[in-house]
Amino acid sequence: MDIFQYLEEMQEDVFLLSVSQIELKYYDICRTLASSEDAERIKLIPLDSYKESMRIGLKEALEIAESEEAKAIYFEYDLDNEWDSQFYICDDYMFLEEDEDWASDWTDEIEGPSLGELADIYGENGFDSDKKAVGITLYLIARTVCSFISACSGLQSNIPICIGFHDQDPIMRTGRD
């Protein structure tokens, strides 16, 4: 299976599994494709302050989105640049399986957190150059997505909230349309 097939599967996992089940699944995939040491190294990175920063940014993004009657919030992180992130307030939104250009047409942005530790591990192997890179990248993405889902929990909104790495297509939805 290539990395994009795994990412499609991860979208379904977001809809069907708990955060802990997703983390465990991609930990196991990383262990299988890379190594137990790589999986454990990623697992041990503390994400509490990262999640809290996401939550703060998301609250601000929701306030702006609701006041502007925006259609969606898109959280984008950059694998290649210290895991830098932004929250984009979008005037448009398309359902999963449709055109993702809506995410490029934003009206406001809020700076999100960075996480150099994840970026450093990613930088050692790249995106999908071999099985090891695929396993590591998937687990890094899964930990990011799970942190984001955790940051979203308890926040009330009817606005679709999405997440993706820079240039990801399709973008992941945190809830079904």
Short mmCIF file of N, CA and C in Angstrom, two decimals:
data_model
loop_
_atom_site.label_atom_id
_atom_site.label_comp_id
_atom_site.label_asym_id
_atom_site.label_seq_id
_atom_site.Cartn_x
_atom_site.Cartn_y
_atom_site.Cartn_z
N MET A 1 0.85 -1.18 0.00
CA MET A 1 0.00 0.00 0.00
C MET A 1 0.90 1.24 0.00
N ASP A 2 0.56 2.23 -0.84
CA ASP A 2 1.36 3.45 -0.82
C ASP A 2 0.83 4.41 0.26
N ILE A 3 1.58 5.46 0.50
CA ILE A 3 1.25 6.36 1.61
C ILE A 3 -0.12 7.02 1.42
N PHE A 4 -0.49 7.29 0.17
CA PHE A 4 -1.77 7.96 -0.06
C PHE A 4 -2.96 7.04 0.23
N GLN A 5 -2.78 5.75 0.01
CA GLN A 5 -3.83 4.79 0.39
C GLN A 5 -3.97 4.75 1.92
N TYR A 6 -2.83 4.78 2.61
CA TYR A 6 -2.87 4.83 4.07
C TYR A 6 -3.57 6.11 4.56
N LEU A 7 -3.30 7.24 3.88
CA LEU A 7 -3.92 8.50 4.29
C LEU A 7 -5.44 8.47 4.07
N GLU A 8 -5.88 7.85 2.99
CA GLU A 8 -7.33 7.68 2.77
C GLU A 8 -7.93 6.83 3.89
N GLU A 9 -7.21 5.79 4.26
CA GLU A 9 -7.66 4.92 5.35
C GLU A 9 -7.69 5.69 6.67
N MET A 10 -6.70 6.57 6.86
CA MET A 10 -6.66 7.37 8.09
C MET A 10 -7.90 8.26 8.19
N GLN A 11 -8.36 8.80 7.04
CA GLN A 11 -9.57 9.62 7.08
C GLN A 11 -10.74 8.79 7.61
N GLU A 12 -10.90 7.58 7.15
CA GLU A 12 -11.96 6.71 7.65
C GLU A 12 -11.76 6.40 9.13
N ASP A 13 -10.51 6.21 9.52
CA ASP A 13 -10.21 5.95 10.94
C ASP A 13 -10.65 7.12 11.81
N VAL A 14 -10.46 8.35 11.32
CA VAL A 14 -10.88 9.54 12.07
C VAL A 14 -12.39 9.49 12.33
N PHE A 15 -13.15 9.01 11.35
CA PHE A 15 -14.60 8.91 11.51
C PHE A 15 -15.01 7.77 12.44
N LEU A 16 -14.25 6.68 12.44
CA LEU A 16 -14.70 5.45 13.09
C LEU A 16 -14.03 5.09 14.41
N LEU A 17 -12.79 5.53 14.61
CA LEU A 17 -12.01 5.09 15.76
C LEU A 17 -11.81 6.21 16.77
N SER A 18 -11.49 5.83 17.99
CA SER A 18 -11.13 6.82 19.02
C SER A 18 -9.70 7.29 18.76
N VAL A 19 -9.33 8.38 19.39
CA VAL A 19 -7.97 8.90 19.26
C VAL A 19 -6.95 7.85 19.68
N SER A 20 -7.19 7.18 20.79
CA SER A 20 -6.22 6.18 21.26
C SER A 20 -6.12 5.00 20.28
N GLN A 21 -7.23 4.62 19.66
CA GLN A 21 -7.20 3.54 18.67
C GLN A 21 -6.42 3.95 17.42
N ILE A 22 -6.58 5.19 17.00
CA ILE A 22 -5.84 5.69 15.83
C ILE A 22 -4.35 5.70 16.15
N GLU A 23 -4.00 6.26 17.31
CA GLU A 23 -2.58 6.31 17.69
C GLU A 23 -1.96 4.92 17.73
N LEU A 24 -2.66 3.97 18.31
CA LEU A 24 -2.15 2.61 18.41
C LEU A 24 -2.00 1.97 17.03
N LYS A 25 -2.98 2.16 16.18
CA LYS A 25 -2.93 1.59 14.83
C LYS A 25 -1.70 2.08 14.07
N TYR A 26 -1.44 3.39 14.11
CA TYR A 26 -0.32 3.95 13.34
C TYR A 26 1.02 3.75 14.04
N TYR A 27 0.99 3.56 15.33
CA TYR A 27 2.19 3.13 16.05
C TYR A 27 2.59 1.75 15.52
N ASP A 28 1.62 0.84 15.43
CA ASP A 28 1.89 -0.51 14.94
C ASP A 28 2.35 -0.50 13.48
N ILE A 29 1.75 0.35 12.66
CA ILE A 29 2.18 0.45 11.26
C ILE A 29 3.61 0.95 11.19
N CYS A 30 3.95 1.94 12.01
CA CYS A 30 5.32 2.46 12.05
C CYS A 30 6.28 1.37 12.50
N ARG A 31 5.90 0.63 13.52
CA ARG A 31 6.74 -0.48 14.01
C ARG A 31 6.99 -1.50 12.91
N THR A 32 5.97 -1.79 12.12
CA THR A 32 6.07 -2.78 11.05
C THR A 32 6.90 -2.27 9.87
N LEU A 33 6.61 -1.05 9.42
CA LEU A 33 7.29 -0.51 8.24
C LEU A 33 8.66 0.07 8.54
N ALA A 34 8.83 0.62 9.72
CA ALA A 34 10.13 1.21 10.12
C ALA A 34 10.75 0.29 11.17
N SER A 35 10.58 0.63 12.44
CA SER A 35 11.11 -0.21 13.52
C SER A 35 10.42 0.15 14.83
N SER A 36 10.56 -0.73 15.80
CA SER A 36 10.02 -0.46 17.14
C SER A 36 10.68 0.77 17.74
N GLU A 37 11.98 0.93 17.48
CA GLU A 37 12.71 2.08 18.02
C GLU A 37 12.17 3.38 17.44
N ASP A 38 11.91 3.41 16.12
CA ASP A 38 11.37 4.62 15.50
C ASP A 38 9.99 4.94 16.06
N ALA A 39 9.14 3.92 16.18
CA ALA A 39 7.79 4.13 16.70
C ALA A 39 7.84 4.64 18.13
N GLU A 40 8.69 4.06 18.94
CA GLU A 40 8.79 4.47 20.34
C GLU A 40 9.33 5.89 20.46
N ARG A 41 10.29 6.23 19.63
CA ARG A 41 10.87 7.59 19.64
C ARG A 41 9.79 8.64 19.36
N ILE A 42 8.93 8.35 18.39
CA ILE A 42 7.85 9.28 18.06
C ILE A 42 6.81 9.31 19.19
N LYS A 43 6.48 8.16 19.71
CA LYS A 43 5.48 8.05 20.78
C LYS A 43 5.89 8.86 22.01
N LEU A 44 7.19 8.92 22.29
CA LEU A 44 7.67 9.58 23.50
C LEU A 44 7.73 11.11 23.40
N ILE A 45 7.47 11.67 22.23
CA ILE A 45 7.47 13.13 22.10
C ILE A 45 6.23 13.67 22.81
N PRO A 46 6.43 14.54 23.81
CA PRO A 46 5.28 15.09 24.54
C PRO A 46 4.52 16.10 23.67
N LEU A 47 3.21 15.96 23.64
CA LEU A 47 2.40 16.83 22.78
C LEU A 47 1.40 17.69 23.55
N ASP A 48 1.45 17.68 24.87
CA ASP A 48 0.46 18.43 25.65
C ASP A 48 0.47 19.92 25.35
N SER A 49 1.63 20.56 25.32
CA SER A 49 1.66 22.00 25.05
C SER A 49 1.29 22.29 23.60
N TYR A 50 1.63 21.37 22.70
CA TYR A 50 1.25 21.49 21.28
C TYR A 50 -0.28 21.47 21.17
N LYS A 51 -0.92 20.52 21.84
CA LYS A 51 -2.39 20.42 21.83
C LYS A 51 -3.02 21.67 22.42
N GLU A 52 -2.46 22.16 23.50
CA GLU A 52 -3.02 23.36 24.14
C GLU A 52 -2.90 24.56 23.21
N SER A 53 -1.77 24.69 22.52
CA SER A 53 -1.61 25.78 21.55
C SER A 53 -2.60 25.64 20.40
N MET A 54 -2.83 24.41 19.97
CA MET A 54 -3.85 24.17 18.93
C MET A 54 -5.22 24.62 19.43
N ARG A 55 -5.53 24.25 20.64
CA ARG A 55 -6.84 24.57 21.21
C ARG A 55 -7.05 26.09 21.30
N ILE A 56 -6.03 26.80 21.72
CA ILE A 56 -6.12 28.26 21.81
C ILE A 56 -6.35 28.86 20.43
N GLY A 57 -5.57 28.42 19.45
CA GLY A 57 -5.73 28.91 18.08
C GLY A 57 -7.08 28.56 17.50
N LEU A 58 -7.54 27.36 17.79
CA LEU A 58 -8.83 26.91 17.28
C LEU A 58 -9.98 27.73 17.87
N LYS A 59 -9.91 28.04 19.15
CA LYS A 59 -10.95 28.87 19.78
C LYS A 59 -11.01 30.23 19.10
N GLU A 60 -9.84 30.82 18.86
CA GLU A 60 -9.78 32.12 18.19
C GLU A 60 -10.34 32.01 16.77
N ALA A 61 -9.95 30.95 16.06
CA ALA A 61 -10.43 30.74 14.69
C ALA A 61 -11.95 30.57 14.67
N LEU A 62 -12.50 29.85 15.63
CA LEU A 62 -13.96 29.66 15.69
C LEU A 62 -14.69 30.98 15.94
N GLU A 63 -14.13 31.81 16.81
CA GLU A 63 -14.75 33.12 17.08
C GLU A 63 -14.80 33.96 15.81
N ILE A 64 -13.68 33.99 15.09
CA ILE A 64 -13.62 34.77 13.85
C ILE A 64 -14.56 34.16 12.81
N ALA A 65 -14.51 32.85 12.66
CA ALA A 65 -15.35 32.18 11.66
C ALA A 65 -16.83 32.43 11.92
N GLU A 66 -17.23 32.38 13.17
CA GLU A 66 -18.64 32.61 13.49
C GLU A 66 -19.03 34.07 13.25
N SER A 67 -18.15 35.00 13.59
CA SER A 67 -18.48 36.42 13.38
C SER A 67 -18.50 36.77 11.90
N GLU A 68 -17.71 36.09 11.09
CA GLU A 68 -17.67 36.36 9.65
C GLU A 68 -18.60 35.43 8.86
N GLU A 69 -19.31 34.56 9.56
CA GLU A 69 -20.18 33.57 8.92
C GLU A 69 -19.42 32.75 7.88
N ALA A 70 -18.21 32.35 8.25
CA ALA A 70 -17.36 31.54 7.37
C ALA A 70 -17.94 30.14 7.23
N LYS A 71 -17.48 29.45 6.21
CA LYS A 71 -18.00 28.10 5.92
C LYS A 71 -17.16 26.98 6.52
N ALA A 72 -15.87 27.25 6.81
CA ALA A 72 -14.99 26.18 7.32
C ALA A 72 -13.74 26.77 7.96
N ILE A 73 -13.11 25.94 8.78
CA ILE A 73 -11.79 26.24 9.33
C ILE A 73 -10.87 25.12 8.86
N TYR A 74 -9.72 25.54 8.35
CA TYR A 74 -8.74 24.57 7.86
C TYR A 74 -7.43 24.79 8.61
N PHE A 75 -6.97 23.77 9.30
CA PHE A 75 -5.68 23.80 10.01
C PHE A 75 -4.66 23.11 9.12
N GLU A 76 -3.63 23.87 8.74
CA GLU A 76 -2.59 23.31 7.87
C GLU A 76 -1.24 23.39 8.57
N TYR A 77 -0.51 22.28 8.51
CA TYR A 77 0.83 22.23 9.08
C TYR A 77 1.82 21.86 7.97
N ASP A 78 3.05 22.30 8.13
CA ASP A 78 4.05 22.14 7.08
C ASP A 78 5.12 21.15 7.52
N LEU A 79 5.11 19.99 6.89
CA LEU A 79 6.07 18.93 7.22
C LEU A 79 7.51 19.40 7.05
N ASP A 80 7.74 20.25 6.06
CA ASP A 80 9.10 20.64 5.69
C ASP A 80 9.62 21.88 6.41
N ASN A 81 8.79 22.54 7.16
CA ASN A 81 9.19 23.79 7.82
C ASN A 81 8.81 23.80 9.29
N GLU A 82 9.51 22.97 10.06
CA GLU A 82 9.36 22.94 11.52
C GLU A 82 7.95 22.63 12.00
N TRP A 83 7.14 22.04 11.12
CA TRP A 83 5.76 21.70 11.47
C TRP A 83 4.97 22.98 11.75
N ASP A 84 5.43 24.12 11.16
CA ASP A 84 4.72 25.39 11.32
C ASP A 84 3.28 25.20 10.87
N SER A 85 2.36 25.92 11.50
CA SER A 85 0.96 25.74 11.15
C SER A 85 0.20 27.06 11.14
N GLN A 86 -0.94 27.01 10.48
CA GLN A 86 -1.86 28.14 10.39
C GLN A 86 -3.29 27.61 10.48
N PHE A 87 -4.16 28.42 11.04
CA PHE A 87 -5.60 28.18 10.96
C PHE A 87 -6.12 29.13 9.90
N TYR A 88 -6.81 28.60 8.91
CA TYR A 88 -7.37 29.42 7.84
C TYR A 88 -8.89 29.45 7.99
N ILE A 89 -9.44 30.65 7.95
CA ILE A 89 -10.88 30.86 7.98
C ILE A 89 -11.32 30.94 6.52
N CYS A 90 -12.18 30.02 6.11
CA CYS A 90 -12.52 29.88 4.69
C CYS A 90 -13.96 30.29 4.40
N ASP A 91 -14.12 31.05 3.32
CA ASP A 91 -15.43 31.51 2.86
C ASP A 91 -16.21 30.44 2.13
N ASP A 92 -15.53 29.38 1.76
CA ASP A 92 -16.17 28.33 0.98
C ASP A 92 -15.80 26.98 1.59
N TYR A 93 -16.53 25.96 1.20
CA TYR A 93 -16.25 24.61 1.67
C TYR A 93 -16.86 23.62 0.70
N MET A 94 -16.13 22.57 0.40
CA MET A 94 -16.64 21.49 -0.44
C MET A 94 -16.56 20.19 0.36
N PHE A 95 -17.51 19.32 0.11
CA PHE A 95 -17.53 18.04 0.79
C PHE A 95 -16.34 17.19 0.38
N LEU A 96 -16.01 16.23 1.22
CA LEU A 96 -14.96 15.26 0.92
C LEU A 96 -15.25 14.63 -0.43
N GLU A 97 -14.20 14.35 -1.18
CA GLU A 97 -14.29 13.77 -2.53
C GLU A 97 -14.57 14.81 -3.59
N GLU A 98 -14.67 16.07 -3.23
CA GLU A 98 -14.86 17.12 -4.21
C GLU A 98 -13.58 17.94 -4.29
N ASP A 99 -13.64 19.05 -4.98
CA ASP A 99 -12.51 19.94 -5.20
C ASP A 99 -12.04 20.55 -3.87
N GLU A 100 -10.73 20.52 -3.63
CA GLU A 100 -10.19 21.06 -2.37
C GLU A 100 -9.68 22.50 -2.51
N ASP A 101 -9.95 23.16 -3.63
CA ASP A 101 -9.48 24.53 -3.82
C ASP A 101 -10.09 25.51 -2.82
N TRP A 102 -11.20 25.14 -2.23
CA TRP A 102 -11.84 26.01 -1.24
C TRP A 102 -10.88 26.39 -0.12
N ALA A 103 -9.97 25.49 0.23
CA ALA A 103 -9.06 25.72 1.36
C ALA A 103 -8.01 26.78 1.04
N SER A 104 -7.83 27.07 -0.25
CA SER A 104 -6.86 28.10 -0.66
C SER A 104 -7.50 29.48 -0.67
N ASP A 105 -8.81 29.53 -0.56
CA ASP A 105 -9.54 30.79 -0.63
C ASP A 105 -10.00 31.17 0.78
N TRP A 106 -9.05 31.68 1.57
CA TRP A 106 -9.36 32.01 2.95
C TRP A 106 -9.42 33.52 3.15
N THR A 107 -10.15 33.94 4.16
CA THR A 107 -10.32 35.37 4.43
C THR A 107 -9.49 35.85 5.61
N ASP A 108 -9.11 34.92 6.46
CA ASP A 108 -8.35 35.29 7.65
C ASP A 108 -7.46 34.12 8.04
N GLU A 109 -6.37 34.42 8.72
CA GLU A 109 -5.49 33.34 9.19
C GLU A 109 -5.00 33.66 10.59
N ILE A 110 -4.76 32.60 11.32
CA ILE A 110 -4.22 32.71 12.67
C ILE A 110 -3.02 31.79 12.74
N GLU A 111 -1.95 32.31 13.27
CA GLU A 111 -0.75 31.48 13.39
C GLU A 111 -0.99 30.36 14.39
N GLY A 112 -0.57 29.17 14.00
CA GLY A 112 -0.69 28.01 14.87
C GLY A 112 0.66 27.63 15.44
N PRO A 113 0.71 26.55 16.17
CA PRO A 113 1.96 26.12 16.80
C PRO A 113 2.91 25.44 15.82
N SER A 114 4.15 25.32 16.23
CA SER A 114 5.17 24.56 15.51
C SER A 114 5.59 23.40 16.40
N LEU A 115 6.22 22.42 15.80
CA LEU A 115 6.74 21.32 16.60
C LEU A 115 7.98 20.76 15.92
N GLY A 116 9.11 21.40 16.22
CA GLY A 116 10.37 21.03 15.60
C GLY A 116 10.77 19.59 15.80
N GLU A 117 10.39 18.98 16.92
CA GLU A 117 10.78 17.58 17.17
C GLU A 117 10.19 16.64 16.12
N LEU A 118 8.93 16.87 15.74
CA LEU A 118 8.33 16.04 14.70
C LEU A 118 9.00 16.33 13.36
N ALA A 119 9.26 17.60 13.09
CA ALA A 119 9.91 17.98 11.83
C ALA A 119 11.30 17.38 11.72
N ASP A 120 12.02 17.34 12.82
CA ASP A 120 13.37 16.77 12.80
C ASP A 120 13.34 15.29 12.43
N ILE A 121 12.42 14.55 13.01
CA ILE A 121 12.32 13.12 12.69
C ILE A 121 11.89 12.94 11.24
N TYR A 122 10.93 13.74 10.80
CA TYR A 122 10.48 13.68 9.41
C TYR A 122 11.65 13.96 8.46
N GLY A 123 12.45 14.96 8.78
CA GLY A 123 13.57 15.36 7.93
C GLY A 123 14.63 14.29 7.75
N GLU A 124 14.71 13.36 8.67
CA GLU A 124 15.71 12.29 8.57
C GLU A 124 15.41 11.31 7.44
N ASN A 125 14.14 11.15 7.08
CA ASN A 125 13.75 10.14 6.10
C ASN A 125 12.92 10.65 4.94
N GLY A 126 12.32 11.83 5.07
CA GLY A 126 11.48 12.34 4.01
C GLY A 126 10.09 11.73 4.03
N PHE A 127 9.34 12.02 2.98
CA PHE A 127 7.92 11.68 2.93
C PHE A 127 7.65 10.19 2.71
N ASP A 128 8.12 9.67 1.61
CA ASP A 128 7.80 8.28 1.29
C ASP A 128 8.85 7.60 0.42
N SER A 129 10.12 7.92 0.69
CA SER A 129 11.22 7.40 -0.14
C SER A 129 11.39 5.89 -0.02
N ASP A 130 10.99 5.32 1.10
CA ASP A 130 11.05 3.86 1.29
C ASP A 130 10.04 3.48 2.38
N LYS A 131 9.95 2.18 2.68
CA LYS A 131 8.99 1.69 3.68
C LYS A 131 9.17 2.37 5.03
N LYS A 132 10.42 2.53 5.42
CA LYS A 132 10.71 3.17 6.71
C LYS A 132 10.15 4.59 6.74
N ALA A 133 10.39 5.35 5.68
CA ALA A 133 9.90 6.73 5.61
C ALA A 133 8.37 6.76 5.66
N VAL A 134 7.72 5.84 4.96
CA VAL A 134 6.26 5.78 4.97
C VAL A 134 5.74 5.53 6.39
N GLY A 135 6.32 4.55 7.07
CA GLY A 135 5.89 4.24 8.43
C GLY A 135 6.06 5.41 9.38
N ILE A 136 7.20 6.05 9.30
CA ILE A 136 7.48 7.20 10.17
C ILE A 136 6.56 8.36 9.85
N THR A 137 6.43 8.70 8.57
CA THR A 137 5.57 9.81 8.16
C THR A 137 4.13 9.59 8.60
N LEU A 138 3.62 8.39 8.39
CA LEU A 138 2.24 8.09 8.79
C LEU A 138 2.04 8.27 10.29
N TYR A 139 2.98 7.82 11.08
CA TYR A 139 2.82 7.94 12.53
C TYR A 139 2.94 9.40 12.98
N LEU A 140 3.82 10.16 12.36
CA LEU A 140 3.93 11.59 12.66
C LEU A 140 2.62 12.30 12.32
N ILE A 141 2.06 11.98 11.16
CA ILE A 141 0.79 12.58 10.75
C ILE A 141 -0.32 12.15 11.71
N ALA A 142 -0.36 10.87 12.05
CA ALA A 142 -1.40 10.37 12.96
C ALA A 142 -1.32 11.08 14.32
N ARG A 143 -0.12 11.27 14.83
CA ARG A 143 0.01 11.96 16.13
C ARG A 143 -0.46 13.40 16.02
N THR A 144 -0.18 14.04 14.88
CA THR A 144 -0.63 15.42 14.67
C THR A 144 -2.16 15.47 14.58
N VAL A 145 -2.72 14.59 13.77
CA VAL A 145 -4.18 14.55 13.60
C VAL A 145 -4.86 14.23 14.94
N CYS A 146 -4.33 13.29 15.68
CA CYS A 146 -4.91 12.94 16.98
C CYS A 146 -4.81 14.10 17.97
N SER A 147 -3.72 14.83 17.94
CA SER A 147 -3.59 16.02 18.79
C SER A 147 -4.66 17.04 18.43
N PHE A 148 -4.87 17.21 17.14
CA PHE A 148 -5.86 18.17 16.67
C PHE A 148 -7.28 17.75 17.07
N ILE A 149 -7.59 16.49 16.89
CA ILE A 149 -8.91 15.99 17.30
C ILE A 149 -9.12 16.20 18.80
N SER A 150 -8.09 15.94 19.58
CA SER A 150 -8.17 16.16 21.03
C SER A 150 -8.38 17.64 21.34
N ALA A 151 -7.70 18.51 20.60
CA ALA A 151 -7.86 19.96 20.80
C ALA A 151 -9.28 20.41 20.45
N CYS A 152 -9.89 19.74 19.48
CA CYS A 152 -11.26 20.08 19.05
C CYS A 152 -12.32 19.61 20.03
N SER A 153 -12.00 18.59 20.81
CA SER A 153 -13.03 17.98 21.66
C SER A 153 -13.58 18.99 22.66
N GLY A 154 -14.88 19.00 22.77
CA GLY A 154 -15.54 19.90 23.70
C GLY A 154 -15.86 21.27 23.13
N LEU A 155 -15.31 21.60 21.96
CA LEU A 155 -15.62 22.88 21.34
C LEU A 155 -16.86 22.71 20.48
N GLN A 156 -17.83 23.58 20.67
CA GLN A 156 -19.09 23.50 19.95
C GLN A 156 -19.05 24.37 18.70
N SER A 157 -19.38 23.74 17.56
CA SER A 157 -19.45 24.50 16.32
C SER A 157 -20.14 23.68 15.26
N ASN A 158 -20.87 24.36 14.40
CA ASN A 158 -21.47 23.71 13.23
C ASN A 158 -20.60 23.90 12.00
N ILE A 159 -19.49 24.58 12.16
CA ILE A 159 -18.58 24.85 11.05
C ILE A 159 -17.67 23.64 10.86
N PRO A 160 -17.54 23.14 9.63
CA PRO A 160 -16.60 22.04 9.39
C PRO A 160 -15.18 22.46 9.77
N ILE A 161 -14.48 21.57 10.45
CA ILE A 161 -13.10 21.81 10.86
C ILE A 161 -12.25 20.72 10.22
N CYS A 162 -11.24 21.14 9.47
CA CYS A 162 -10.43 20.21 8.69
C CYS A 162 -8.96 20.38 9.02
N ILE A 163 -8.17 19.37 8.67
CA ILE A 163 -6.73 19.39 8.93
C ILE A 163 -6.00 18.74 7.76
N GLY A 164 -4.84 19.27 7.46
CA GLY A 164 -4.00 18.65 6.44
C GLY A 164 -2.60 19.23 6.49
N PHE A 165 -1.67 18.47 5.95
CA PHE A 165 -0.33 19.02 5.79
C PHE A 165 -0.31 19.84 4.51
N HIS A 166 0.67 20.71 4.35
CA HIS A 166 0.76 21.58 3.18
C HIS A 166 0.71 20.74 1.91
N ASP A 167 -0.19 21.08 1.02
CA ASP A 167 -0.42 20.41 -0.27
C ASP A 167 -1.10 19.05 -0.16
N GLN A 168 -1.63 18.70 1.00
CA GLN A 168 -2.35 17.42 1.12
C GLN A 168 -3.65 17.49 0.33
N ASP A 169 -3.95 16.43 -0.37
CA ASP A 169 -5.19 16.33 -1.13
C ASP A 169 -5.61 14.88 -1.18
N PRO A 170 -6.73 14.51 -0.60
CA PRO A 170 -7.72 15.39 0.02
C PRO A 170 -7.33 15.77 1.45
N ILE A 171 -7.92 16.87 1.87
CA ILE A 171 -7.76 17.36 3.24
C ILE A 171 -8.63 16.49 4.15
N MET A 172 -8.16 16.24 5.36
CA MET A 172 -8.94 15.41 6.29
C MET A 172 -10.01 16.22 7.00
N ARG A 173 -11.17 15.61 7.10
CA ARG A 173 -12.28 16.18 7.86
C ARG A 173 -12.26 15.57 9.26
N THR A 174 -12.60 16.39 10.25
CA THR A 174 -12.66 15.85 11.61
C THR A 174 -14.03 15.27 11.92
N GLY A 175 -15.00 15.53 11.05
CA GLY A 175 -16.34 14.96 11.19
C GLY A 175 -16.94 14.72 9.83
N ARG A 176 -17.92 13.87 9.77
CA ARG A 176 -18.59 13.58 8.49
C ARG A 176 -19.39 14.78 8.04
N ASP A 177 -19.41 15.00 6.73
CA ASP A 177 -20.20 16.10 6.16
C ASP A 177 -21.68 15.79 6.25
#
